[in-house]
Short mmCIF file of C-alpha atoms in Angstrom, two decimals:
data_model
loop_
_atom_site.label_atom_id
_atom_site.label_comp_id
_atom_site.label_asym_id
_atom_site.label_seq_id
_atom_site.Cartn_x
_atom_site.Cartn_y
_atom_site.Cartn_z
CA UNK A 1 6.44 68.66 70.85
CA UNK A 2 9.93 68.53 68.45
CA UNK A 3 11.54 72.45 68.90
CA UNK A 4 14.36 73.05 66.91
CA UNK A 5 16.63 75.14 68.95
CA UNK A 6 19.62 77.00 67.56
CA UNK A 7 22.91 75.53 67.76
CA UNK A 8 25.40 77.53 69.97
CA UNK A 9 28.21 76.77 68.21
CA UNK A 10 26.51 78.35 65.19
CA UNK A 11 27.51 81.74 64.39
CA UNK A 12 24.23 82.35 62.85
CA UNK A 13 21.23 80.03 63.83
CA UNK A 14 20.38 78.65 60.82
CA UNK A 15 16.70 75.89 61.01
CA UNK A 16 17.14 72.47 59.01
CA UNK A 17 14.18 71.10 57.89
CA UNK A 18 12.71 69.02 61.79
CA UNK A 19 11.47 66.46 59.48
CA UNK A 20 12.51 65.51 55.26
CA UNK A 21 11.36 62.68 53.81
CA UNK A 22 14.43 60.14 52.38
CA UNK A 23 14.87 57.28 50.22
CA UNK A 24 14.19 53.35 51.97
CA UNK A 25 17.64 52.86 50.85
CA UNK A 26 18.95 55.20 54.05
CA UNK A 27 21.01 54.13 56.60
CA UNK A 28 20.83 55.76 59.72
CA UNK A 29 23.20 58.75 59.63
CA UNK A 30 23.78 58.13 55.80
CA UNK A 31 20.34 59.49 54.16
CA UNK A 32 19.49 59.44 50.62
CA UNK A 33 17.88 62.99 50.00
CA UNK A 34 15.62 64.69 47.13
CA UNK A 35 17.93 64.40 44.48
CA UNK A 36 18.94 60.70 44.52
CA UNK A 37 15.33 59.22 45.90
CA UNK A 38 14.31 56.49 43.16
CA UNK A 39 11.14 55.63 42.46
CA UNK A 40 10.93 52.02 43.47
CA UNK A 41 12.07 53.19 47.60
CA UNK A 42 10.67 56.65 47.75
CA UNK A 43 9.23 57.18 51.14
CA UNK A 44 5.62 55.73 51.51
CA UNK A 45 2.85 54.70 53.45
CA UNK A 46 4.20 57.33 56.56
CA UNK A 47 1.67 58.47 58.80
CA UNK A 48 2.45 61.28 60.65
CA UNK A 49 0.04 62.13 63.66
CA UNK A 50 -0.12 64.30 66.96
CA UNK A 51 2.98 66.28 66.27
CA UNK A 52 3.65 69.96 67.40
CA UNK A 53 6.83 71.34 65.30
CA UNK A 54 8.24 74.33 66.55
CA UNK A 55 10.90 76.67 65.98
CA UNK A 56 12.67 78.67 68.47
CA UNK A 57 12.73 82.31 68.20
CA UNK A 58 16.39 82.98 68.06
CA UNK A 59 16.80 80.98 64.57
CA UNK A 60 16.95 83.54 62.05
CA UNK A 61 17.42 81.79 58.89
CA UNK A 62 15.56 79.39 57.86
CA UNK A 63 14.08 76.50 55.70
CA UNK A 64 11.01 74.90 55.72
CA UNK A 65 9.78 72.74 58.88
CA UNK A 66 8.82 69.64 56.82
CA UNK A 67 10.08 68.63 53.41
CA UNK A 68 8.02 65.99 51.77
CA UNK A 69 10.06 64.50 49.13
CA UNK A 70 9.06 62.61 46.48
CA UNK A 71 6.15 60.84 49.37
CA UNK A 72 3.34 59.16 48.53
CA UNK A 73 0.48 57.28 49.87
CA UNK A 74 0.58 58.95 53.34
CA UNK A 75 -0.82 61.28 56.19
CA UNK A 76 -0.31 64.19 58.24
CA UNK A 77 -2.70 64.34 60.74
CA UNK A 78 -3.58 66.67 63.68
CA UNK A 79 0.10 68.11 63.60
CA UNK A 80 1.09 72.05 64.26
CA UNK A 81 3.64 74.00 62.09
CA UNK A 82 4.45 77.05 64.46
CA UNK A 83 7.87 79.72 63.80
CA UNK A 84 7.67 83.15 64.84
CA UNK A 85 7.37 85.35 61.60
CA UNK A 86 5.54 88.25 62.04
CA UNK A 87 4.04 90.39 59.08
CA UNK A 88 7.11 92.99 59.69
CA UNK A 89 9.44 90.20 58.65
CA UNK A 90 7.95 90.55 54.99
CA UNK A 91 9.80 86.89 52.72
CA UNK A 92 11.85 85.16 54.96
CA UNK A 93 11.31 81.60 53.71
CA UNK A 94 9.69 80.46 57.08
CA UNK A 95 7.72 77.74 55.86
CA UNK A 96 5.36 75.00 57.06
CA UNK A 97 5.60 72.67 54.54
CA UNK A 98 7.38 72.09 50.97
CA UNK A 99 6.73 69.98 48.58
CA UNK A 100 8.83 68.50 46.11
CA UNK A 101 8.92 65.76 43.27
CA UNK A 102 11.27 64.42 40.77
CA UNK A 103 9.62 63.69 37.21
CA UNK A 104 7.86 60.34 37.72
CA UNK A 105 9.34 59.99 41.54
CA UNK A 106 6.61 62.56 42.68
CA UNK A 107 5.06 63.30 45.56
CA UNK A 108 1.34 61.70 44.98
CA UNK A 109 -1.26 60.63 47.27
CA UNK A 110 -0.57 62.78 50.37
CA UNK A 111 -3.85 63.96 52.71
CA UNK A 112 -2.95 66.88 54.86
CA UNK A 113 -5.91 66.97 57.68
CA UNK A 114 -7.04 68.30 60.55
CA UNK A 115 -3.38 70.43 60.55
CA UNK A 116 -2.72 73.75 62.20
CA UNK A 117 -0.28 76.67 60.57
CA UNK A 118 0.90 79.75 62.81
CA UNK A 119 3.18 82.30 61.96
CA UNK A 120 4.87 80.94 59.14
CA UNK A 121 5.54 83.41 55.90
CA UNK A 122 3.64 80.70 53.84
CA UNK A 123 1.96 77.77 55.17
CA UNK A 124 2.32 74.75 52.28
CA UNK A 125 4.22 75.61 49.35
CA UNK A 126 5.38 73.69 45.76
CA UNK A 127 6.69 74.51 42.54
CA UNK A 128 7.67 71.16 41.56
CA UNK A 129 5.54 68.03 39.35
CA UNK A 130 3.62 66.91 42.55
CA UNK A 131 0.25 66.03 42.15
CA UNK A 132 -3.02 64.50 44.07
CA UNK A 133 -2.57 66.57 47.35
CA UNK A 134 -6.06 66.85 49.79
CA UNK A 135 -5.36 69.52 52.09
CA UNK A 136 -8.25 69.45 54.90
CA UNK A 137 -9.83 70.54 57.52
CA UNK A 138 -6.98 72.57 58.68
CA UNK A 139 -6.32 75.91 60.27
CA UNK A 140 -4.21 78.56 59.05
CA UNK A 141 -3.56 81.47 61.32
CA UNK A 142 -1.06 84.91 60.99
CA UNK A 143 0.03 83.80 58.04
CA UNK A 144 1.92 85.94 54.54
CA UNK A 145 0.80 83.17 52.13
CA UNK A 146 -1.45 80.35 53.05
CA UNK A 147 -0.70 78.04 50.18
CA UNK A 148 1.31 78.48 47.68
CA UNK A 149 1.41 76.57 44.60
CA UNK A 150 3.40 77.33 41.30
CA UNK A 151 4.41 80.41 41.63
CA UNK A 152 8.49 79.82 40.62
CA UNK A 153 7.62 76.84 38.52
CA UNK A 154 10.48 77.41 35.70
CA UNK A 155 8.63 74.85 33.16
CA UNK A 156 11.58 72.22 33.30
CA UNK A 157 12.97 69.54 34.40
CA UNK A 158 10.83 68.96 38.08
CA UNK A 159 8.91 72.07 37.72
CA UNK A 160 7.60 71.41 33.94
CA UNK A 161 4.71 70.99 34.42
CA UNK A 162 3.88 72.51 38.65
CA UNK A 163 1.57 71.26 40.85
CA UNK A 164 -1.33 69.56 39.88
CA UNK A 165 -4.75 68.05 41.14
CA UNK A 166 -4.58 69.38 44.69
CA UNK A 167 -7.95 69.04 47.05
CA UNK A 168 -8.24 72.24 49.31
CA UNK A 169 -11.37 71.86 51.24
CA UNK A 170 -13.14 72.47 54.59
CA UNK A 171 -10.03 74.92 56.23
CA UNK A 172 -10.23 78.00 57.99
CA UNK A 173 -7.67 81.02 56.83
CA UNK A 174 -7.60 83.73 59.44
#
């Protein structure tokens, strides 16, 4: 179990994403992050498996759990997404997952399976040029928005053309 847990020095407790997706060119404590990932490093072949992610009640602004970069040719598998929104909270950006792509450095390839989703104010969510998503066999539970694609594409630049050729089969919303 990873639990992000506020920091006390923080006047407000603000969530970073648990887990982002970089560029191979990274160095630990120097990462390369959405905007300057290049194609021929982007992160790949990750298989993430097992994994409970959860964020501590006191955080009160937030960001989304996982952000999945420009990845491709990968897995999350048998993982849990759990905050604490509740449907009094209305939009507070408490996300599972978001998804994001630059141009031809996408995010392509990715199989979501076997996943759980609790109390999040949306589950999955893109509005960028990602494409070739399977999203499987998962639970969603006490959710605003299970997934969420396109719905602040602008029509430019990484969001031209929105999400594209997703797989959403075999889940349970409840």
């Amino acid at each position: 179990i990873i639990k992000l847990h506020p920091n006390p020095n923080e006047v407000t407790p603000i969530a970073k994403p648990m887990f982002a997706t970089v560029d191979g060119r990274s160095l630990a404590g120097t990462y390369i992050t959405y905007s300057n990932i290049q194609n021929a490093t982007r992160p790949q072949n990750i298989t993430i498996s097992g994994i409970t992610f959860e964020v501590d009640s006191l955080v009160t602004t937030h960001d989304a759990i996982a952000k999945l970069d420009c990845m491709t040719e990968s897995l999350i598998h048998n993982c849990k997404f759990k905050n604490h929104w509740d449907k009094l909270d209305g939009f507070t950006s408490q996300s599972g997952i978001h998804i994001r792509g630059l141009g031809a450095t996408t995010s392509e390839h990715v199989i979501i399976d076997d996943c759980e989703f609790e109390r999040l104010d949306v589950a999955i969510h893109s509005d960028h040029d990602v494409r070739s998503f399977n999203i499987a066999n998962s639970y969603f539970h006490f959710l605003q928005v299970g997934i969420q694609l396109g719905k602040n594409s602008v029509g430019t630049g990484a969001q031209s053309q929105g999400p594209r050729h997703f797989k959403i089969a075999h889940n349970t919303f409840d």
